[in-house]
Amino acid sequence: MRNILIIGIGAGNPEHMTVEAIEALNRAEVLFIPDKGEEKAGLRHLRETICARFIRKPGYRTVPVAIPRRAETGNDYQGVVDDWHARIAASYRALFEAHLTERRTGALLVWGDPALYDSTLRIMERVAASGLALDWQVYPGISSVQVLAARHRIPLNGIGTPVLLTTGRRLGQGFPADQDSVVVMLDGEQAFAKIDPSGLEIFWGAYLGMPDEILIAGPLADMAPRIAAARAEARARHGWIMDTYLLRRRTAA
């Protein structure tokens, strides 16, 4: 039985690694490091930096994992994502069989928290369902949502009210009428600039926890153009961007 430790490594600051995550990292014999090409080399480098900083014993192995690109989603979002996950699962299975003998422990370092808008856990289920004898444990991490609230010094929810976590794809349908506070992730299309801004304020952050962190907050009508410009400039400079934000009604407590 091969064993995989799925370790949340936080949103970009090595200081956010939990003690539990560090101890799990030190139990791993082989670390599988996702590689999304030169465009996102900084993300690979951060994982390697975390390993070098926190792993106490010498001799651990790292294995690069080439992550295939997702096809354009078009009108079949679920189908495209399902195919993408299947290809990633096949890649993981091949690497586990090649580099992780039975009764050994490997690790996957997951950005943020593995339970929040990340597909690693679903992909592990696919690998196991393909017939490979596999077990895994999950170690939570600090998410970008937590860092966003901390950096802006705000609670995510109003008093006694819920907060909705959703995606830019969903927000594109409009700000939910029955919600006061909405956290938005995975918004590559900048849905915040396309919805009615009336009565909404935004708390936005990019590269949260990293030296290049950017924070912008204020009325959505005023801040949307400023955020779009900052986002475009940062993406051009780094080759990639990770951002998230909270939208809330200005009447929310």
PDB file of C-alpha atoms in Angstrom:
ATOM      1  CA  MET A   1       0.000   0.000   0.000  1.00  0.00           C
ATOM      2  CA  ARG A   2       1.486   3.308  -1.073  1.00  0.00           C
ATOM      3  CA  ASN A   3       0.824   6.268   1.205  1.00  0.00           C
ATOM      4  CA  ILE A   4       0.489   9.932   0.237  1.00  0.00           C
ATOM      5  CA  LEU A   5       0.506  12.917   2.581  1.00  0.00           C
ATOM      6  CA  ILE A   6      -1.492  15.813   1.146  1.00  0.00           C
ATOM      7  CA  ILE A   7      -0.037  18.888   2.826  1.00  0.00           C
ATOM      8  CA  GLY A   8      -1.521  22.375   2.706  1.00  0.00           C
ATOM      9  CA  ILE A   9       1.388  24.815   2.473  1.00  0.00           C
ATOM     10  CA  GLY A  10      -0.459  28.110   2.818  1.00  0.00           C
ATOM     11  CA  ALA A  11      -1.000  30.961   0.412  1.00  0.00           C
ATOM     12  CA  GLY A  12       2.614  31.875  -0.251  1.00  0.00           C
ATOM     13  CA  ASN A  13       4.365  32.724   3.005  1.00  0.00           C
ATOM     14  CA  PRO A  14       6.495  29.864   4.426  1.00  0.00           C
ATOM     15  CA  GLU A  15       5.827  31.316   7.895  1.00  0.00           C
ATOM     16  CA  HIS A  16       2.235  30.108   7.516  1.00  0.00           C
ATOM     17  CA  MET A  17       3.247  26.442   7.541  1.00  0.00           C
ATOM     18  CA  THR A  18       1.653  24.741  10.534  1.00  0.00           C
ATOM     19  CA  VAL A  19       3.663  22.575  12.933  1.00  0.00           C
ATOM     20  CA  GLU A  20       1.530  19.604  11.872  1.00  0.00           C
ATOM     21  CA  ALA A  21       2.319  20.253   8.198  1.00  0.00           C
ATOM     22  CA  ILE A  22       6.050  20.533   8.905  1.00  0.00           C
ATOM     23  CA  GLU A  23       6.046  17.236  10.780  1.00  0.00           C
ATOM     24  CA  ALA A  24       4.163  15.564   7.915  1.00  0.00           C
ATOM     25  CA  LEU A  25       6.690  16.976   5.460  1.00  0.00           C
ATOM     26  CA  ASN A  26       9.461  15.348   7.449  1.00  0.00           C
ATOM     27  CA  ARG A  27       7.794  11.928   7.229  1.00  0.00           C
ATOM     28  CA  ALA A  28       7.758  11.970   3.442  1.00  0.00           C
ATOM     29  CA  GLU A  29      10.411  10.100   1.494  1.00  0.00           C
ATOM     30  CA  VAL A  30       9.421  11.306  -1.980  1.00  0.00           C
ATOM     31  CA  LEU A  31       7.924  14.719  -2.706  1.00  0.00           C
ATOM     32  CA  PHE A  32       5.939  15.170  -5.910  1.00  0.00           C
ATOM     33  CA  ILE A  33       6.276  18.785  -7.049  1.00  0.00           C
ATOM     34  CA  PRO A  34       3.756  20.097  -9.604  1.00  0.00           C
ATOM     35  CA  ASP A  35       5.411  21.833 -12.549  1.00  0.00           C
ATOM     36  CA  LYS A  36       3.262  24.138 -14.673  1.00  0.00           C
ATOM     37  CA  GLY A  37       6.112  25.355 -16.859  1.00  0.00           C
ATOM     38  CA  GLU A  38       8.213  28.485 -16.805  1.00  0.00           C
ATOM     39  CA  GLU A  39       5.143  30.725 -16.647  1.00  0.00           C
ATOM     40  CA  LYS A  40       4.503  29.575 -13.086  1.00  0.00           C
ATOM     41  CA  ALA A  41       8.047  28.674 -12.082  1.00  0.00           C
ATOM     42  CA  GLY A  42       7.679  30.855  -8.980  1.00  0.00           C
ATOM     43  CA  LEU A  43       5.092  28.473  -7.544  1.00  0.00           C
ATOM     44  CA  ARG A  44       7.411  25.504  -8.062  1.00  0.00           C
ATOM     45  CA  HIS A  45      10.292  27.455  -6.528  1.00  0.00           C
ATOM     46  CA  LEU A  46       8.261  28.250  -3.408  1.00  0.00           C
ATOM     47  CA  ARG A  47       7.495  24.568  -2.856  1.00  0.00           C
ATOM     48  CA  GLU A  48      11.190  23.761  -3.227  1.00  0.00           C
ATOM     49  CA  THR A  49      12.056  26.570  -0.793  1.00  0.00           C
ATOM     50  CA  ILE A  50       9.637  25.160   1.789  1.00  0.00           C
ATOM     51  CA  CYS A  51      11.209  21.718   1.464  1.00  0.00           C
ATOM     52  CA  ALA A  52      14.733  23.090   1.857  1.00  0.00           C
ATOM     53  CA  ARG A  53      13.750  25.171   4.871  1.00  0.00           C
ATOM     54  CA  PHE A  54      11.669  22.703   6.858  1.00  0.00           C
ATOM     55  CA  ILE A  55      12.855  19.183   6.022  1.00  0.00           C
ATOM     56  CA  ARG A  56      15.396  18.254   8.660  1.00  0.00           C
ATOM     57  CA  LYS A  57      16.787  15.037   7.211  1.00  0.00           C
ATOM     58  CA  PRO A  58      18.960  14.942   4.098  1.00  0.00           C
ATOM     59  CA  GLY A  59      18.348  12.601   1.209  1.00  0.00           C
ATOM     60  CA  TYR A  60      14.701  13.247   0.433  1.00  0.00           C
ATOM     61  CA  ARG A  61      13.732  12.993  -3.233  1.00  0.00           C
ATOM     62  CA  THR A  62      11.702  15.392  -5.319  1.00  0.00           C
ATOM     63  CA  VAL A  63       9.890  14.301  -8.469  1.00  0.00           C
ATOM     64  CA  PRO A  64       8.504  16.909 -10.884  1.00  0.00           C
ATOM     65  CA  VAL A  65       4.903  16.446 -11.990  1.00  0.00           C
ATOM     66  CA  ALA A  66       4.095  17.969 -15.369  1.00  0.00           C
ATOM     67  CA  ILE A  67       0.529  19.277 -15.035  1.00  0.00           C
ATOM     68  CA  PRO A  68      -1.312  19.157 -18.372  1.00  0.00           C
ATOM     69  CA  ARG A  69      -3.073  22.293 -19.542  1.00  0.00           C
ATOM     70  CA  ARG A  70      -6.826  22.376 -19.279  1.00  0.00           C
ATOM     71  CA  ALA A  71      -8.664  22.715 -22.583  1.00  0.00           C
ATOM     72  CA  GLU A  72     -10.905  25.691 -23.245  1.00  0.00           C
ATOM     73  CA  THR A  73     -14.129  25.063 -21.375  1.00  0.00           C
ATOM     74  CA  GLY A  74     -16.629  26.546 -23.824  1.00  0.00           C
ATOM     75  CA  ASN A  75     -20.149  25.358 -23.012  1.00  0.00           C
ATOM     76  CA  ASP A  76     -19.042  22.082 -21.412  1.00  0.00           C
ATOM     77  CA  TYR A  77     -17.243  23.199 -18.269  1.00  0.00           C
ATOM     78  CA  GLN A  78     -17.940  20.014 -16.288  1.00  0.00           C
ATOM     79  CA  GLY A  79     -16.866  17.760 -19.156  1.00  0.00           C
ATOM     80  CA  VAL A  80     -13.626  19.640 -19.783  1.00  0.00           C
ATOM     81  CA  VAL A  81     -12.697  19.639 -16.085  1.00  0.00           C
ATOM     82  CA  ASP A  82     -13.524  15.931 -15.809  1.00  0.00           C
ATOM     83  CA  ASP A  83     -11.209  15.150 -18.739  1.00  0.00           C
ATOM     84  CA  TRP A  84      -8.479  17.346 -17.260  1.00  0.00           C
ATOM     85  CA  HIS A  85      -8.700  15.617 -13.881  1.00  0.00           C
ATOM     86  CA  ALA A  86      -8.568  12.215 -15.571  1.00  0.00           C
ATOM     87  CA  ARG A  87      -5.333  13.162 -17.341  1.00  0.00           C
ATOM     88  CA  ILE A  88      -3.786  14.457 -14.109  1.00  0.00           C
ATOM     89  CA  ALA A  89      -4.817  11.300 -12.257  1.00  0.00           C
ATOM     90  CA  ALA A  90      -3.185   9.127 -14.942  1.00  0.00           C
ATOM     91  CA  SER A  91       0.017  11.157 -14.609  1.00  0.00           C
ATOM     92  CA  TYR A  92       0.038  10.794 -10.825  1.00  0.00           C
ATOM     93  CA  ARG A  93      -0.576   7.061 -11.009  1.00  0.00           C
ATOM     94  CA  ALA A  94       2.334   6.568 -13.399  1.00  0.00           C
ATOM     95  CA  LEU A  95       4.652   8.599 -11.163  1.00  0.00           C
ATOM     96  CA  PHE A  96       3.542   6.841  -7.962  1.00  0.00           C
ATOM     97  CA  GLU A  97       4.192   3.465  -9.573  1.00  0.00           C
ATOM     98  CA  ALA A  98       7.582   4.556 -10.909  1.00  0.00           C
ATOM     99  CA  HIS A  99       8.943   6.454  -7.903  1.00  0.00           C
ATOM    100  CA  LEU A 100       7.040   5.287  -4.825  1.00  0.00           C
ATOM    101  CA  THR A 101       7.432   1.646  -3.927  1.00  0.00           C
ATOM    102  CA  GLU A 102       4.852  -0.021  -1.713  1.00  0.00           C
ATOM    103  CA  ARG A 103       5.011   0.790   2.011  1.00  0.00           C
ATOM    104  CA  ARG A 104       6.776   4.068   1.284  1.00  0.00           C
ATOM    105  CA  THR A 105       5.396   7.546   1.901  1.00  0.00           C
ATOM    106  CA  GLY A 106       5.133  10.330  -0.621  1.00  0.00           C
ATOM    107  CA  ALA A 107       3.802  13.878  -0.302  1.00  0.00           C
ATOM    108  CA  LEU A 108       1.957  16.417  -2.398  1.00  0.00           C
ATOM    109  CA  LEU A 109       2.376  20.069  -1.405  1.00  0.00           C
ATOM    110  CA  VAL A 110      -0.931  21.799  -2.083  1.00  0.00           C
ATOM    111  CA  TRP A 111      -1.245  25.555  -2.394  1.00  0.00           C
ATOM    112  CA  GLY A 112      -3.424  27.029   0.374  1.00  0.00           C
ATOM    113  CA  ASP A 113      -5.776  24.462   1.881  1.00  0.00           C
ATOM    114  CA  PRO A 114      -6.514  21.137   0.121  1.00  0.00           C
ATOM    115  CA  ALA A 115     -10.245  21.364   0.935  1.00  0.00           C
ATOM    116  CA  LEU A 116     -10.898  24.779  -0.618  1.00  0.00           C
ATOM    117  CA  TYR A 117     -11.155  25.063  -4.428  1.00  0.00           C
ATOM    118  CA  ASP A 118      -8.403  22.541  -5.040  1.00  0.00           C
ATOM    119  CA  SER A 119      -8.885  19.232  -6.856  1.00  0.00           C
ATOM    120  CA  THR A 120      -6.083  17.143  -5.344  1.00  0.00           C
ATOM    121  CA  LEU A 121      -8.425  15.154  -3.097  1.00  0.00           C
ATOM    122  CA  ARG A 122     -10.754  14.325  -5.990  1.00  0.00           C
ATOM    123  CA  ILE A 123      -7.775  13.297  -8.097  1.00  0.00           C
ATOM    124  CA  MET A 124      -6.488  10.970  -5.356  1.00  0.00           C
ATOM    125  CA  GLU A 125      -9.901   9.291  -5.358  1.00  0.00           C
ATOM    126  CA  ARG A 126      -9.555   8.771  -9.110  1.00  0.00           C
ATOM    127  CA  VAL A 127      -6.089   7.259  -8.711  1.00  0.00           C
ATOM    128  CA  ALA A 128      -7.334   4.849  -6.053  1.00  0.00           C
ATOM    129  CA  ALA A 129     -10.391   3.958  -8.158  1.00  0.00           C
ATOM    130  CA  SER A 130      -8.083   3.057 -11.060  1.00  0.00           C
ATOM    131  CA  GLY A 131      -6.867   0.064  -9.052  1.00  0.00           C
ATOM    132  CA  LEU A 132      -3.686   1.360  -7.423  1.00  0.00           C
ATOM    133  CA  ALA A 133      -3.437   0.409  -3.734  1.00  0.00           C
ATOM    134  CA  LEU A 134      -3.252   3.891  -2.226  1.00  0.00           C
ATOM    135  CA  ASP A 135      -3.981   5.609   1.066  1.00  0.00           C
ATOM    136  CA  TRP A 136      -3.709   9.286   1.905  1.00  0.00           C
ATOM    137  CA  GLN A 137      -3.941  11.707   4.816  1.00  0.00           C
ATOM    138  CA  VAL A 138      -4.748  15.403   4.638  1.00  0.00           C
ATOM    139  CA  TYR A 139      -3.082  18.249   6.550  1.00  0.00           C
ATOM    140  CA  PRO A 140      -4.916  21.588   6.342  1.00  0.00           C
ATOM    141  CA  GLY A 141      -3.185  24.817   5.411  1.00  0.00           C
ATOM    142  CA  ILE A 142      -3.750  28.550   5.703  1.00  0.00           C
ATOM    143  CA  SER A 143      -5.959  29.597   2.788  1.00  0.00           C
ATOM    144  CA  SER A 144      -5.824  32.796   0.761  1.00  0.00           C
ATOM    145  CA  VAL A 145      -9.269  33.598   2.163  1.00  0.00           C
ATOM    146  CA  GLN A 146      -7.887  33.680   5.700  1.00  0.00           C
ATOM    147  CA  VAL A 147      -4.914  35.786   4.655  1.00  0.00           C
ATOM    148  CA  LEU A 148      -7.188  38.193   2.750  1.00  0.00           C
ATOM    149  CA  ALA A 149      -9.278  38.868   5.856  1.00  0.00           C
ATOM    150  CA  ALA A 150      -6.197  39.226   8.047  1.00  0.00           C
ATOM    151  CA  ARG A 151      -4.458  41.652   5.693  1.00  0.00           C
ATOM    152  CA  HIS A 152      -7.532  43.870   5.379  1.00  0.00           C
ATOM    153  CA  ARG A 153      -8.239  43.506   9.136  1.00  0.00           C
ATOM    154  CA  ILE A 154     -11.860  42.548   8.564  1.00  0.00           C
ATOM    155  CA  PRO A 155     -14.225  39.711   9.475  1.00  0.00           C
ATOM    156  CA  LEU A 156     -15.584  37.830   6.495  1.00  0.00           C
ATOM    157  CA  ASN A 157     -19.183  37.800   7.711  1.00  0.00           C
ATOM    158  CA  GLY A 158     -21.572  40.273   9.260  1.00  0.00           C
ATOM    159  CA  ILE A 159     -22.912  39.696  12.755  1.00  0.00           C
ATOM    160  CA  GLY A 160     -25.027  36.541  12.750  1.00  0.00           C
ATOM    161  CA  THR A 161     -25.009  36.317   8.950  1.00  0.00           C
ATOM    162  CA  PRO A 162     -23.455  33.803   6.540  1.00  0.00           C
ATOM    163  CA  VAL A 163     -20.671  34.279   4.041  1.00  0.00           C
ATOM    164  CA  LEU A 164     -20.777  32.616   0.624  1.00  0.00           C
ATOM    165  CA  LEU A 165     -17.613  31.219  -0.979  1.00  0.00           C
ATOM    166  CA  THR A 166     -17.931  30.994  -4.752  1.00  0.00           C
ATOM    167  CA  THR A 167     -16.114  31.395  -8.058  1.00  0.00           C
ATOM    168  CA  GLY A 168     -15.842  34.146 -10.631  1.00  0.00           C
ATOM    169  CA  ARG A 169     -17.823  31.963 -13.028  1.00  0.00           C
ATOM    170  CA  ARG A 170     -20.753  31.967 -10.580  1.00  0.00           C
ATOM    171  CA  LEU A 171     -20.423  35.648  -9.712  1.00  0.00           C
ATOM    172  CA  GLY A 172     -20.716  36.438 -13.407  1.00  0.00           C
ATOM    173  CA  GLN A 173     -24.411  35.641 -13.040  1.00  0.00           C
ATOM    174  CA  GLY A 174     -24.737  38.588 -10.658  1.00  0.00           C
ATOM    175  CA  PHE A 175     -24.258  39.297  -6.964  1.00  0.00           C
ATOM    176  CA  PRO A 176     -26.562  36.864  -5.103  1.00  0.00           C
ATOM    177  CA  ALA A 177     -29.709  38.654  -3.962  1.00  0.00           C
ATOM    178  CA  ASP A 178     -29.900  36.649  -0.734  1.00  0.00           C
ATOM    179  CA  GLN A 179     -26.305  37.304   0.378  1.00  0.00           C
ATOM    180  CA  ASP A 180     -24.514  40.208   2.036  1.00  0.00           C
ATOM    181  CA  SER A 181     -20.930  38.840   2.003  1.00  0.00           C
ATOM    182  CA  VAL A 182     -19.408  36.869  -0.882  1.00  0.00           C
ATOM    183  CA  VAL A 183     -15.817  35.619  -1.146  1.00  0.00           C
ATOM    184  CA  VAL A 184     -14.783  35.037  -4.756  1.00  0.00           C
ATOM    185  CA  MET A 185     -11.962  32.770  -5.931  1.00  0.00           C
ATOM    186  CA  LEU A 186     -10.756  31.625  -9.364  1.00  0.00           C
ATOM    187  CA  ASP A 187     -11.908  34.778 -11.122  1.00  0.00           C
ATOM    188  CA  GLY A 188      -9.730  34.868 -14.215  1.00  0.00           C
ATOM    189  CA  GLU A 189     -12.411  36.775 -16.121  1.00  0.00           C
ATOM    190  CA  GLN A 190     -12.686  39.605 -13.559  1.00  0.00           C
ATOM    191  CA  ALA A 191     -16.397  39.198 -12.899  1.00  0.00           C
ATOM    192  CA  PHE A 192     -16.196  41.949 -10.268  1.00  0.00           C
ATOM    193  CA  ALA A 193     -15.930  44.479 -13.107  1.00  0.00           C
ATOM    194  CA  LYS A 194     -18.991  43.137 -14.944  1.00  0.00           C
ATOM    195  CA  ILE A 195     -21.670  43.062 -12.246  1.00  0.00           C
ATOM    196  CA  ASP A 196     -23.779  45.933 -10.957  1.00  0.00           C
ATOM    197  CA  PRO A 197     -21.544  47.679  -8.379  1.00  0.00           C
ATOM    198  CA  SER A 198     -24.360  49.549  -6.642  1.00  0.00           C
ATOM    199  CA  GLY A 199     -24.060  49.363  -2.876  1.00  0.00           C
ATOM    200  CA  LEU A 200     -21.072  46.973  -2.933  1.00  0.00           C
ATOM    201  CA  GLU A 201     -17.586  47.319  -1.525  1.00  0.00           C
ATOM    202  CA  ILE A 202     -14.619  45.119  -2.396  1.00  0.00           C
ATOM    203  CA  PHE A 203     -11.609  43.886  -0.432  1.00  0.00           C
ATOM    204  CA  TRP A 204      -9.165  42.491  -2.983  1.00  0.00           C
ATOM    205  CA  GLY A 205      -5.767  40.868  -2.645  1.00  0.00           C
ATOM    206  CA  ALA A 206      -3.215  39.286  -4.974  1.00  0.00           C
ATOM    207  CA  TYR A 207      -0.065  37.251  -4.169  1.00  0.00           C
ATOM    208  CA  LEU A 208      -1.350  37.119  -0.607  1.00  0.00           C
ATOM    209  CA  GLY A 209       1.382  36.280   1.874  1.00  0.00           C
ATOM    210  CA  MET A 210       4.155  36.901  -0.656  1.00  0.00           C
ATOM    211  CA  PRO A 211       6.600  39.801  -0.963  1.00  0.00           C
ATOM    212  CA  ASP A 212       4.678  41.032  -4.042  1.00  0.00           C
ATOM    213  CA  GLU A 213       1.355  41.184  -2.190  1.00  0.00           C
ATOM    214  CA  ILE A 214      -1.137  43.786  -3.475  1.00  0.00           C
ATOM    215  CA  LEU A 215      -4.152  45.013  -1.496  1.00  0.00           C
ATOM    216  CA  ILE A 216      -6.968  47.282  -2.709  1.00  0.00           C
ATOM    217  CA  ALA A 217     -10.243  48.063  -0.942  1.00  0.00           C
ATOM    218  CA  GLY A 218     -13.147  50.463  -1.316  1.00  0.00           C
ATOM    219  CA  PRO A 219     -16.440  50.979  -3.145  1.00  0.00           C
ATOM    220  CA  LEU A 220     -16.635  48.531  -6.043  1.00  0.00           C
ATOM    221  CA  ALA A 221     -17.647  51.206  -8.563  1.00  0.00           C
ATOM    222  CA  ASP A 222     -14.473  53.158  -7.808  1.00  0.00           C
ATOM    223  CA  MET A 223     -12.082  50.262  -7.246  1.00  0.00           C
ATOM    224  CA  ALA A 224     -12.973  47.946 -10.167  1.00  0.00           C
ATOM    225  CA  PRO A 225     -10.955  49.905 -12.785  1.00  0.00           C
ATOM    226  CA  ARG A 226      -8.040  50.295 -10.385  1.00  0.00           C
ATOM    227  CA  ILE A 227      -8.009  46.562  -9.597  1.00  0.00           C
ATOM    228  CA  ALA A 228      -8.230  45.630 -13.278  1.00  0.00           C
ATOM    229  CA  ALA A 229      -5.220  47.838 -14.064  1.00  0.00           C
ATOM    230  CA  ALA A 230      -3.174  46.542 -11.113  1.00  0.00           C
ATOM    231  CA  ARG A 231      -4.051  42.969 -12.019  1.00  0.00           C
ATOM    232  CA  ALA A 232      -3.014  43.377 -15.658  1.00  0.00           C
ATOM    233  CA  GLU A 233       0.298  45.016 -14.722  1.00  0.00           C
ATOM    234  CA  ALA A 234       1.120  42.358 -12.133  1.00  0.00           C
ATOM    235  CA  ARG A 235       0.258  39.484 -14.443  1.00  0.00           C
ATOM    236  CA  ALA A 236       2.429  40.947 -17.198  1.00  0.00           C
ATOM    237  CA  ARG A 237       5.331  41.321 -14.774  1.00  0.00           C
ATOM    238  CA  HIS A 238       5.130  37.887 -13.110  1.00  0.00           C
ATOM    239  CA  GLY A 239       3.573  35.774 -15.849  1.00  0.00           C
ATOM    240  CA  TRP A 240       0.827  34.591 -13.488  1.00  0.00           C
ATOM    241  CA  ILE A 241      -1.453  35.918 -10.775  1.00  0.00           C
ATOM    242  CA  MET A 242      -3.409  34.470  -7.869  1.00  0.00           C
ATOM    243  CA  ASP A 243      -6.020  36.749  -6.363  1.00  0.00           C
ATOM    244  CA  THR A 244      -9.191  36.588  -4.316  1.00  0.00           C
ATOM    245  CA  TYR A 245     -11.611  39.099  -2.882  1.00  0.00           C
ATOM    246  CA  LEU A 246     -14.559  39.751  -0.610  1.00  0.00           C
ATOM    247  CA  LEU A 247     -17.597  41.617  -1.912  1.00  0.00           C
ATOM    248  CA  ARG A 248     -20.119  42.855   0.601  1.00  0.00           C
ATOM    249  CA  ARG A 249     -23.081  45.161   0.798  1.00  0.00           C
ATOM    250  CA  ARG A 250     -22.099  48.393   2.470  1.00  0.00           C
ATOM    251  CA  THR A 251     -25.105  48.030   4.779  1.00  0.00           C
ATOM    252  CA  ALA A 252     -23.848  44.691   6.111  1.00  0.00           C
ATOM    253  CA  ALA A 253     -22.760  44.778   9.775  1.00  0.00           C
TER     254      ALA A 253
END
